Amino acid sequence: MGDKLKSVRIFREKKENKEFVAGITAYNYPVARIADECGIDWILVGDSVGTCEMGYPTTIPVTMEDMITFTKGVIKGVKNTPVIVDMPFLSFHTTPEEAIQNAGKFLQLGASGVKVEGVKKADNIKAIIDSGIPVMGHIGLNPQYYFQTGYKIVGKNKEEIKESIDSAKILEKTGVFAIILESVTTELALEVLKRSSIPIYGIGAGRNLDGQILVVNDILGLSFGSNPKFAKQYTNLEKQIRKAFTQYKKEVKEGKFPDDKHIYGT
Ligand code: KIV
C-alpha cells in the first residue's frame, strides 16, 4: 500500500479522477513530516532551497551534494507522500551517463522521481527515463536559465505560447509523467493543458490546471517580502519567530528563563 502511494502512478490516477493536486516544496525533516501528516499530495525538494534556505540570489549555485543533503531530511520526514527532487544546475546537461547517475542518486535515497528544467537536453531526459527513473518536466520560466532570460512572465506573445506548446509536446513524447508550468499567462497554460494527456501543474500559471505547487517559504511567510504575486502567504512565521526570539532574549537578560518549570531538581 505504502509503495503504491509513493509511485508516480498516483499523479496519473488523480488526473483520471479529476482531483486537483496540491504540492509544496520542502527542504527539511520537520516541514516534510508536517506536510505528509497533513496529506499534501506531493513534495518537491526544489533547488529553490538555494534562495529559500541558503541565501543565494539564484538557484544556480546549488550542487548535487546540497540536494542530496536536503533530500535526506525530507525523505526521513515522509511516510506516504511522493518526493520529487530537482536536478540542480548542470547535473543532467553533460552526458546521458552522468544524467542517469545523478538522477539515480535521488531514487536510491527514497525519492519517487526527479524534476528537470527545460527541454534543451531532451536526449538526456529520455536517457534518465529509459533507466527507470520517473521524470517531471518544468517549462515556462526556468530559473536555472536566469542569466539568459531573467525572471519574467512567459506567454505574452504568440511565439512564446507556441514555444511552450512545442516544449510540452517534446517532454510528453520523451516520457515525463507530469509537467510544471512556472510564471506563465493563463492563455499559455490552458493551451498546453488542452494538448496534454499527462498532468499539468502550475506555479503562477493560473487556475483550472491539474494542480498547484507553491514554495513553502512563500506559504509560511519566510521569504522576506521577495515573493511574487502568485505566491499566496498563508501564515507569517517570520513574525512569530521574531516574537519568540525577542521574548527568549528578554527572559534570559532579565533572569526569568529558566524558571522552575524548565530546570532539573536536585
Ligand atoms: O525549485 C522550485 O521550487 C521549483 C518550483 C518553482 C516548482 O522548481
PDB file of C-alpha atoms and ligand atoms in Angstrom:
ATOM      1  CA  MET A   1       0.000   0.000   0.000  1.00  0.00           C
ATOM      2  CA  GLY A   2       2.681   2.472   1.067  1.00  0.00           C
ATOM      3  CA  ASP A   3       4.639   1.516  -2.023  1.00  0.00           C
ATOM      4  CA  LYS A   4       1.647   2.236  -4.281  1.00  0.00           C
ATOM      5  CA  LEU A   5       1.181   5.636  -2.680  1.00  0.00           C
ATOM      6  CA  LYS A   6       4.762   6.613  -3.420  1.00  0.00           C
ATOM      7  CA  SER A   7       4.732   5.541  -7.047  1.00  0.00           C
ATOM      8  CA  VAL A   8       4.233   8.297  -9.609  1.00  0.00           C
ATOM      9  CA  ARG A   9       1.171   6.374 -10.827  1.00  0.00           C
ATOM     10  CA  ILE A  10      -0.805   8.397  -8.302  1.00  0.00           C
ATOM     11  CA  PHE A  11      -0.275  11.537 -10.372  1.00  0.00           C
ATOM     12  CA  ARG A  12      -1.966   9.892 -13.359  1.00  0.00           C
ATOM     13  CA  GLU A  13      -4.713   8.418 -11.174  1.00  0.00           C
ATOM     14  CA  LYS A  14      -5.521  11.800  -9.671  1.00  0.00           C
ATOM     15  CA  LYS A  15      -5.809  13.334 -13.141  1.00  0.00           C
ATOM     16  CA  GLU A  16      -8.084  10.490 -14.245  1.00  0.00           C
ATOM     17  CA  ASN A  17     -10.200  11.106 -11.137  1.00  0.00           C
ATOM     18  CA  LYS A  18     -10.207  14.859 -11.860  1.00  0.00           C
ATOM     19  CA  GLU A  19      -8.722  15.553  -8.424  1.00  0.00           C
ATOM     20  CA  PHE A  20      -6.767  18.806  -8.099  1.00  0.00           C
ATOM     21  CA  VAL A  21      -3.320  18.092  -6.722  1.00  0.00           C
ATOM     22  CA  ALA A  22      -1.664  20.234  -4.044  1.00  0.00           C
ATOM     23  CA  GLY A  23       2.130  20.116  -3.927  1.00  0.00           C
ATOM     24  CA  ILE A  24       4.619  22.118  -1.902  1.00  0.00           C
ATOM     25  CA  THR A  25       8.372  22.378  -1.780  1.00  0.00           C
ATOM     26  CA  ALA A  26      10.125  21.194   1.377  1.00  0.00           C
ATOM     27  CA  TYR A  27      13.779  21.126   2.323  1.00  0.00           C
ATOM     28  CA  ASN A  28      13.903  19.524   5.751  1.00  0.00           C
ATOM     29  CA  TYR A  29      12.562  16.841   8.096  1.00  0.00           C
ATOM     30  CA  PRO A  30      10.039  18.802  10.197  1.00  0.00           C
ATOM     31  CA  VAL A  31       8.330  20.530   7.282  1.00  0.00           C
ATOM     32  CA  ALA A  32       8.226  17.302   5.241  1.00  0.00           C
ATOM     33  CA  ARG A  33       6.768  15.430   8.206  1.00  0.00           C
ATOM     34  CA  ILE A  34       4.049  18.024   8.771  1.00  0.00           C
ATOM     35  CA  ALA A  35       3.240  18.106   5.024  1.00  0.00           C
ATOM     36  CA  ASP A  36       2.999  14.309   4.985  1.00  0.00           C
ATOM     37  CA  GLU A  37       0.760  14.262   8.062  1.00  0.00           C
ATOM     38  CA  CYS A  38      -1.458  16.989   6.543  1.00  0.00           C
ATOM     39  CA  GLY A  39      -1.969  14.916   3.383  1.00  0.00           C
ATOM     40  CA  ILE A  40      -0.163  17.235   0.972  1.00  0.00           C
ATOM     41  CA  ASP A  41      -0.216  15.279  -2.306  1.00  0.00           C
ATOM     42  CA  TRP A  42       3.476  15.519  -3.167  1.00  0.00           C
ATOM     43  CA  ILE A  43       6.662  17.231  -2.090  1.00  0.00           C
ATOM     44  CA  LEU A  44       9.298  18.794  -4.296  1.00  0.00           C
ATOM     45  CA  VAL A  45      12.785  19.159  -2.898  1.00  0.00           C
ATOM     46  CA  GLY A  46      13.231  22.198  -5.093  1.00  0.00           C
ATOM     47  CA  ASP A  47      16.532  23.760  -5.982  1.00  0.00           C
ATOM     48  CA  SER A  48      14.751  26.854  -4.650  1.00  0.00           C
ATOM     49  CA  VAL A  49      16.452  25.619  -1.485  1.00  0.00           C
ATOM     50  CA  GLY A  50      19.290  27.828  -2.745  1.00  0.00           C
ATOM     51  CA  THR A  51      17.308  31.053  -2.493  1.00  0.00           C
ATOM     52  CA  CYS A  52      14.980  29.988   0.342  1.00  0.00           C
ATOM     53  CA  GLU A  53      17.369  28.293   2.742  1.00  0.00           C
ATOM     54  CA  MET A  54      20.930  29.044   1.642  1.00  0.00           C
ATOM     55  CA  GLY A  55      20.657  32.762   0.968  1.00  0.00           C
ATOM     56  CA  TYR A  56      21.819  32.601  -2.670  1.00  0.00           C
ATOM     57  CA  PRO A  57      20.470  35.183  -5.143  1.00  0.00           C
ATOM     58  CA  THR A  58      19.581  32.433  -7.686  1.00  0.00           C
ATOM     59  CA  THR A  59      19.298  28.629  -7.761  1.00  0.00           C
ATOM     60  CA  ILE A  60      22.400  28.329  -9.897  1.00  0.00           C
ATOM     61  CA  PRO A  61      24.981  27.753  -7.105  1.00  0.00           C
ATOM     62  CA  VAL A  62      23.039  24.735  -5.768  1.00  0.00           C
ATOM     63  CA  THR A  63      25.028  21.495  -6.166  1.00  0.00           C
ATOM     64  CA  MET A  64      24.214  17.780  -6.246  1.00  0.00           C
ATOM     65  CA  GLU A  65      25.753  17.499  -2.761  1.00  0.00           C
ATOM     66  CA  ASP A  66      23.404  20.206  -1.452  1.00  0.00           C
ATOM     67  CA  MET A  67      20.370  18.482  -2.984  1.00  0.00           C
ATOM     68  CA  ILE A  68      21.422  15.127  -1.529  1.00  0.00           C
ATOM     69  CA  THR A  69      21.738  16.592   1.963  1.00  0.00           C
ATOM     70  CA  PHE A  70      18.343  18.328   1.905  1.00  0.00           C
ATOM     71  CA  THR A  71      16.666  15.301   0.280  1.00  0.00           C
ATOM     72  CA  LYS A  72      17.840  13.033   3.105  1.00  0.00           C
ATOM     73  CA  GLY A  73      15.991  15.135   5.697  1.00  0.00           C
ATOM     74  CA  VAL A  74      12.813  15.305   3.613  1.00  0.00           C
ATOM     75  CA  ILE A  75      12.756  11.561   2.939  1.00  0.00           C
ATOM     76  CA  LYS A  76      13.074  10.868   6.679  1.00  0.00           C
ATOM     77  CA  GLY A  77      10.005  13.023   7.283  1.00  0.00           C
ATOM     78  CA  VAL A  78       7.562  11.325   4.916  1.00  0.00           C
ATOM     79  CA  LYS A  79       5.597   8.090   5.202  1.00  0.00           C
ATOM     80  CA  ASN A  80       3.163   8.261   2.284  1.00  0.00           C
ATOM     81  CA  THR A  81       3.954  11.366   0.268  1.00  0.00           C
ATOM     82  CA  PRO A  82       5.849  11.030  -3.010  1.00  0.00           C
ATOM     83  CA  VAL A  83       9.005  13.125  -3.042  1.00  0.00           C
ATOM     84  CA  ILE A  84      10.344  14.514  -6.309  1.00  0.00           C
ATOM     85  CA  VAL A  85      13.809  16.061  -6.340  1.00  0.00           C
ATOM     86  CA  ASP A  86      15.057  18.860  -8.562  1.00  0.00           C
ATOM     87  CA  MET A  87      18.073  18.082 -10.707  1.00  0.00           C
ATOM     88  CA  PRO A  88      20.286  21.095  -9.934  1.00  0.00           C
ATOM     89  CA  PHE A  89      22.118  23.313 -12.428  1.00  0.00           C
ATOM     90  CA  LEU A  90      24.258  21.301 -14.893  1.00  0.00           C
ATOM     91  CA  SER A  91      23.518  17.971 -13.189  1.00  0.00           C
ATOM     92  CA  PHE A  92      21.874  16.415 -16.284  1.00  0.00           C
ATOM     93  CA  HIS A  93      23.310  18.603 -19.040  1.00  0.00           C
ATOM     94  CA  THR A  94      26.585  16.926 -19.971  1.00  0.00           C
ATOM     95  CA  THR A  95      26.472  13.219 -20.821  1.00  0.00           C
ATOM     96  CA  PRO A  96      23.475  10.847 -20.615  1.00  0.00           C
ATOM     97  CA  GLU A  97      25.585   8.661 -18.297  1.00  0.00           C
ATOM     98  CA  GLU A  98      26.170  11.492 -15.849  1.00  0.00           C
ATOM     99  CA  ALA A  99      22.483  12.477 -16.025  1.00  0.00           C
ATOM    100  CA  ILE A 100      21.428   8.901 -15.174  1.00  0.00           C
ATOM    101  CA  GLN A 101      23.984   8.569 -12.370  1.00  0.00           C
ATOM    102  CA  ASN A 102      22.911  11.848 -10.774  1.00  0.00           C
ATOM    103  CA  ALA A 103      19.171  11.197 -11.086  1.00  0.00           C
ATOM    104  CA  GLY A 104      19.640   7.668  -9.761  1.00  0.00           C
ATOM    105  CA  LYS A 105      21.206   9.003  -6.550  1.00  0.00           C
ATOM    106  CA  PHE A 106      17.902  10.616  -5.582  1.00  0.00           C
ATOM    107  CA  LEU A 107      15.885   7.462  -6.256  1.00  0.00           C
ATOM    108  CA  GLN A 108      18.317   5.489  -4.133  1.00  0.00           C
ATOM    109  CA  LEU A 109      17.730   7.939  -1.283  1.00  0.00           C
ATOM    110  CA  GLY A 110      13.991   7.176  -1.452  1.00  0.00           C
ATOM    111  CA  ALA A 111      12.643   9.798  -3.865  1.00  0.00           C
ATOM    112  CA  SER A 112       9.930   8.799  -6.348  1.00  0.00           C
ATOM    113  CA  GLY A 113      11.331  10.804  -9.228  1.00  0.00           C
ATOM    114  CA  VAL A 114      13.276  13.849 -10.346  1.00  0.00           C
ATOM    115  CA  LYS A 115      12.369  17.155 -11.980  1.00  0.00           C
ATOM    116  CA  VAL A 116      14.298  18.779 -14.809  1.00  0.00           C
ATOM    117  CA  GLU A 117      14.129  22.354 -16.087  1.00  0.00           C
ATOM    118  CA  GLY A 118      13.726  22.999 -19.818  1.00  0.00           C
ATOM    119  CA  VAL A 119      13.749  20.749 -22.891  1.00  0.00           C
ATOM    120  CA  LYS A 120      17.103  21.575 -24.412  1.00  0.00           C
ATOM    121  CA  LYS A 121      18.603  18.350 -23.050  1.00  0.00           C
ATOM    122  CA  ALA A 122      15.734  16.105 -24.186  1.00  0.00           C
ATOM    123  CA  ASP A 123      18.088  13.231 -25.092  1.00  0.00           C
ATOM    124  CA  ASN A 124      19.483  13.168 -21.579  1.00  0.00           C
ATOM    125  CA  ILE A 125      15.984  13.414 -20.106  1.00  0.00           C
ATOM    126  CA  LYS A 126      14.962  10.384 -22.188  1.00  0.00           C
ATOM    127  CA  ALA A 127      18.063   8.505 -21.048  1.00  0.00           C
ATOM    128  CA  ILE A 128      17.055   9.095 -17.416  1.00  0.00           C
ATOM    129  CA  ILE A 129      13.502   7.879 -18.077  1.00  0.00           C
ATOM    130  CA  ASP A 130      14.753   4.836 -20.026  1.00  0.00           C
ATOM    131  CA  SER A 131      16.735   3.881 -16.908  1.00  0.00           C
ATOM    132  CA  GLY A 132      13.502   3.534 -14.933  1.00  0.00           C
ATOM    133  CA  ILE A 133      13.642   6.897 -13.219  1.00  0.00           C
ATOM    134  CA  PRO A 134      10.383   8.902 -13.354  1.00  0.00           C
ATOM    135  CA  VAL A 135      10.922  12.468 -14.555  1.00  0.00           C
ATOM    136  CA  MET A 136       8.748  15.562 -14.184  1.00  0.00           C
ATOM    137  CA  GLY A 137       9.251  18.393 -16.684  1.00  0.00           C
ATOM    138  CA  HIS A 138       9.333  22.107 -15.900  1.00  0.00           C
ATOM    139  CA  ILE A 139       8.780  24.797 -18.540  1.00  0.00           C
ATOM    140  CA  GLY A 140       7.707  28.432 -18.750  1.00  0.00           C
ATOM    141  CA  LEU A 141      10.050  30.375 -16.526  1.00  0.00           C
ATOM    142  CA  ASN A 142      13.132  28.254 -15.834  1.00  0.00           C
ATOM    143  CA  PRO A 143      15.167  29.879 -13.037  1.00  0.00           C
ATOM    144  CA  GLN A 144      18.260  27.839 -13.975  1.00  0.00           C
ATOM    145  CA  TYR A 145      18.323  29.876 -17.220  1.00  0.00           C
ATOM    146  CA  TYR A 146      18.159  33.149 -15.284  1.00  0.00           C
ATOM    147  CA  PHE A 147      21.257  34.656 -16.892  1.00  0.00           C
ATOM    148  CA  GLN A 148      19.754  34.123 -20.368  1.00  0.00           C
ATOM    149  CA  THR A 149      16.133  35.059 -19.675  1.00  0.00           C
ATOM    150  CA  GLY A 150      15.883  36.929 -16.380  1.00  0.00           C
ATOM    151  CA  TYR A 151      12.765  36.363 -14.283  1.00  0.00           C
ATOM    152  CA  LYS A 152       9.708  37.107 -16.421  1.00  0.00           C
ATOM    153  CA  ILE A 153       6.148  36.088 -17.191  1.00  0.00           C
ATOM    154  CA  VAL A 154       6.160  33.777 -20.218  1.00  0.00           C
ATOM    155  CA  GLY A 155       3.394  33.685 -22.839  1.00  0.00           C
ATOM    156  CA  LYS A 156       2.649  37.309 -23.564  1.00  0.00           C
ATOM    157  CA  ASN A 157       3.043  36.746 -27.318  1.00  0.00           C
ATOM    158  CA  LYS A 158       2.225  34.016 -29.855  1.00  0.00           C
ATOM    159  CA  GLU A 159       5.857  32.920 -30.289  1.00  0.00           C
ATOM    160  CA  GLU A 160       6.286  32.207 -26.584  1.00  0.00           C
ATOM    161  CA  ILE A 161       2.987  30.331 -26.451  1.00  0.00           C
ATOM    162  CA  LYS A 162       3.988  28.212 -29.441  1.00  0.00           C
ATOM    163  CA  GLU A 163       7.423  27.541 -27.969  1.00  0.00           C
ATOM    164  CA  SER A 164       5.899  26.281 -24.718  1.00  0.00           C
ATOM    165  CA  ILE A 165       3.326  24.119 -26.549  1.00  0.00           C
ATOM    166  CA  ASP A 166       6.206  22.580 -28.546  1.00  0.00           C
ATOM    167  CA  SER A 167       8.280  22.085 -25.401  1.00  0.00           C
ATOM    168  CA  ALA A 168       5.396  20.342 -23.628  1.00  0.00           C
ATOM    169  CA  LYS A 169       4.947  18.048 -26.645  1.00  0.00           C
ATOM    170  CA  ILE A 170       8.644  17.160 -26.672  1.00  0.00           C
ATOM    171  CA  LEU A 171       8.564  16.420 -22.949  1.00  0.00           C
ATOM    172  CA  GLU A 172       5.437  14.271 -23.201  1.00  0.00           C
ATOM    173  CA  LYS A 173       6.955  12.338 -26.093  1.00  0.00           C
ATOM    174  CA  THR A 174      10.113  11.850 -24.058  1.00  0.00           C
ATOM    175  CA  GLY A 175       8.004  10.193 -21.370  1.00  0.00           C
ATOM    176  CA  VAL A 176       7.787  12.634 -18.469  1.00  0.00           C
ATOM    177  CA  PHE A 177       4.946  11.806 -16.080  1.00  0.00           C
ATOM    178  CA  ALA A 178       3.876  15.430 -15.439  1.00  0.00           C
ATOM    179  CA  ILE A 179       4.880  18.979 -16.280  1.00  0.00           C
ATOM    180  CA  ILE A 180       5.157  22.107 -14.153  1.00  0.00           C
ATOM    181  CA  LEU A 181       4.393  25.453 -15.764  1.00  0.00           C
ATOM    182  CA  GLU A 182       6.015  28.346 -13.933  1.00  0.00           C
ATOM    183  CA  SER A 183       5.102  32.013 -14.245  1.00  0.00           C
ATOM    184  CA  VAL A 184       3.079  31.844 -17.459  1.00  0.00           C
ATOM    185  CA  THR A 185      -0.036  33.579 -18.738  1.00  0.00           C
ATOM    186  CA  THR A 186      -3.376  31.833 -18.271  1.00  0.00           C
ATOM    187  CA  GLU A 187      -3.698  31.596 -22.060  1.00  0.00           C
ATOM    188  CA  LEU A 188      -0.401  29.737 -22.394  1.00  0.00           C
ATOM    189  CA  ALA A 189      -1.293  27.409 -19.511  1.00  0.00           C
ATOM    190  CA  LEU A 190      -4.658  26.454 -20.988  1.00  0.00           C
ATOM    191  CA  GLU A 191      -3.184  25.931 -24.468  1.00  0.00           C
ATOM    192  CA  VAL A 192      -0.639  23.494 -23.007  1.00  0.00           C
ATOM    193  CA  LEU A 193      -3.235  21.798 -20.788  1.00  0.00           C
ATOM    194  CA  LYS A 194      -5.689  21.062 -23.573  1.00  0.00           C
ATOM    195  CA  ARG A 195      -2.993  19.445 -25.718  1.00  0.00           C
ATOM    196  CA  SER A 196      -1.549  17.249 -22.939  1.00  0.00           C
ATOM    197  CA  SER A 197      -2.590  13.856 -21.664  1.00  0.00           C
ATOM    198  CA  ILE A 198      -0.268  13.989 -18.647  1.00  0.00           C
ATOM    199  CA  PRO A 199      -0.874  16.113 -15.511  1.00  0.00           C
ATOM    200  CA  ILE A 200      -0.018  19.802 -15.838  1.00  0.00           C
ATOM    201  CA  TYR A 201       0.668  21.633 -12.576  1.00  0.00           C
ATOM    202  CA  GLY A 202       1.110  25.345 -12.159  1.00  0.00           C
ATOM    203  CA  ILE A 203       3.048  27.819 -10.083  1.00  0.00           C
ATOM    204  CA  GLY A 204       1.995  31.248 -11.220  1.00  0.00           C
ATOM    205  CA  ALA A 205       0.094  29.664 -14.113  1.00  0.00           C
ATOM    206  CA  GLY A 206      -3.482  30.445 -13.142  1.00  0.00           C
ATOM    207  CA  ARG A 207      -6.272  28.059 -12.129  1.00  0.00           C
ATOM    208  CA  ASN A 208      -8.004  25.123 -13.883  1.00  0.00           C
ATOM    209  CA  LEU A 209      -4.783  23.117 -14.257  1.00  0.00           C
ATOM    210  CA  ASP A 210      -4.426  19.628 -12.779  1.00  0.00           C
ATOM    211  CA  GLY A 211      -2.896  21.070  -9.631  1.00  0.00           C
ATOM    212  CA  GLN A 212      -0.747  23.687  -7.985  1.00  0.00           C
ATOM    213  CA  ILE A 213       2.611  23.832  -6.302  1.00  0.00           C
ATOM    214  CA  LEU A 214       3.896  26.597  -4.046  1.00  0.00           C
ATOM    215  CA  VAL A 215       7.271  27.286  -2.478  1.00  0.00           C
ATOM    216  CA  VAL A 216       6.987  26.537   1.223  1.00  0.00           C
ATOM    217  CA  ASN A 217       8.806  29.677   2.385  1.00  0.00           C
ATOM    218  CA  ASP A 218       6.231  31.765   0.491  1.00  0.00           C
ATOM    219  CA  ILE A 219       3.316  29.855   2.074  1.00  0.00           C
ATOM    220  CA  LEU A 220       4.787  30.295   5.544  1.00  0.00           C
ATOM    221  CA  GLY A 221       5.880  33.929   5.262  1.00  0.00           C
ATOM    222  CA  LEU A 222       9.601  33.213   5.360  1.00  0.00           C
ATOM    223  CA  SER A 223      10.561  34.921   2.100  1.00  0.00           C
ATOM    224  CA  PHE A 224      11.414  38.359   3.496  1.00  0.00           C
ATOM    225  CA  GLY A 225       8.958  40.029   1.130  1.00  0.00           C
ATOM    226  CA  SER A 226      10.542  38.691  -2.051  1.00  0.00           C
ATOM    227  CA  ASN A 227       7.561  36.515  -3.023  1.00  0.00           C
ATOM    228  CA  PRO A 228       5.991  37.054  -6.457  1.00  0.00           C
ATOM    229  CA  LYS A 229       2.300  37.992  -6.988  1.00  0.00           C
ATOM    230  CA  PHE A 230       1.126  34.381  -7.390  1.00  0.00           C
ATOM    231  CA  ALA A 231       2.734  33.200  -4.149  1.00  0.00           C
ATOM    232  CA  LYS A 232      -0.046  33.333  -1.568  1.00  0.00           C
ATOM    233  CA  GLN A 233       1.186  33.664   2.002  1.00  0.00           C
ATOM    234  CA  TYR A 234      -0.946  31.545   4.345  1.00  0.00           C
ATOM    235  CA  THR A 235       0.763  32.487   7.611  1.00  0.00           C
ATOM    236  CA  ASN A 236       3.518  34.759   8.883  1.00  0.00           C
ATOM    237  CA  LEU A 237       6.185  32.629  10.502  1.00  0.00           C
ATOM    238  CA  GLU A 238       8.742  35.414  10.251  1.00  0.00           C
ATOM    239  CA  LYS A 239       6.647  37.496  12.626  1.00  0.00           C
ATOM    240  CA  GLN A 240       6.112  34.583  15.011  1.00  0.00           C
ATOM    241  CA  ILE A 241       9.803  33.629  15.025  1.00  0.00           C
ATOM    242  CA  ARG A 242      10.856  37.237  15.672  1.00  0.00           C
ATOM    243  CA  LYS A 243       8.404  37.397  18.574  1.00  0.00           C
ATOM    244  CA  ALA A 244       9.689  34.132  20.074  1.00  0.00           C
ATOM    245  CA  PHE A 245      13.386  35.081  19.756  1.00  0.00           C
ATOM    246  CA  THR A 246      12.818  38.553  21.200  1.00  0.00           C
ATOM    247  CA  GLN A 247      10.867  37.133  24.141  1.00  0.00           C
ATOM    248  CA  TYR A 248      13.505  34.447  24.809  1.00  0.00           C
ATOM    249  CA  LYS A 249      16.317  37.015  24.784  1.00  0.00           C
ATOM    250  CA  LYS A 250      14.363  39.307  27.124  1.00  0.00           C
ATOM    251  CA  GLU A 251      13.677  36.489  29.618  1.00  0.00           C
ATOM    252  CA  VAL A 252      17.342  35.420  29.690  1.00  0.00           C
ATOM    253  CA  LYS A 253      18.548  39.003  30.187  1.00  0.00           C
ATOM    254  CA  GLU A 254      16.015  39.531  32.984  1.00  0.00           C
ATOM    255  CA  GLY A 255      16.878  36.231  34.687  1.00  0.00           C
ATOM    256  CA  LYS A 256      13.345  34.904  34.101  1.00  0.00           C
ATOM    257  CA  PHE A 257      14.411  31.943  31.996  1.00  0.00           C
ATOM    258  CA  PRO A 258      14.862  29.197  33.006  1.00  0.00           C
ATOM    259  CA  ASP A 259      12.052  29.265  35.533  1.00  0.00           C
ATOM    260  CA  ASP A 260      11.216  26.376  37.912  1.00  0.00           C
ATOM    261  CA  LYS A 261       9.287  24.524  35.198  1.00  0.00           C
ATOM    262  CA  HIS A 262      12.349  24.282  32.984  1.00  0.00           C
ATOM    263  CA  ILE A 263      15.107  23.105  35.364  1.00  0.00           C
ATOM    264  CA  TYR A 264      16.009  19.714  36.816  1.00  0.00           C
ATOM    265  CA  GLY A 265      15.542  19.476  40.565  1.00  0.00           C
ATOM    266  CA  THR A 266      18.350  18.361  42.825  1.00  0.00           C
TER     267      THR A 266
HETATM  268  O1  KIV B   1      12.709  24.785  -7.128  1.00  0.00           O
HETATM  269  C1  KIV B   1      11.498  25.020  -7.047  1.00  0.00           C
HETATM  270  O2  KIV B   1      10.961  25.411  -6.008  1.00  0.00           O
HETATM  271  C2  KIV B   1      10.693  24.822  -8.240  1.00  0.00           C
HETATM  272  C3  KIV B   1       9.277  25.292  -8.170  1.00  0.00           C
HETATM  273  C4  KIV B   1       9.234  26.728  -8.556  1.00  0.00           C
HETATM  274  C5  KIV B   1       8.378  24.473  -8.987  1.00  0.00           C
HETATM  275  O3  KIV B   1      11.160  24.354  -9.223  1.00  0.00           O
END
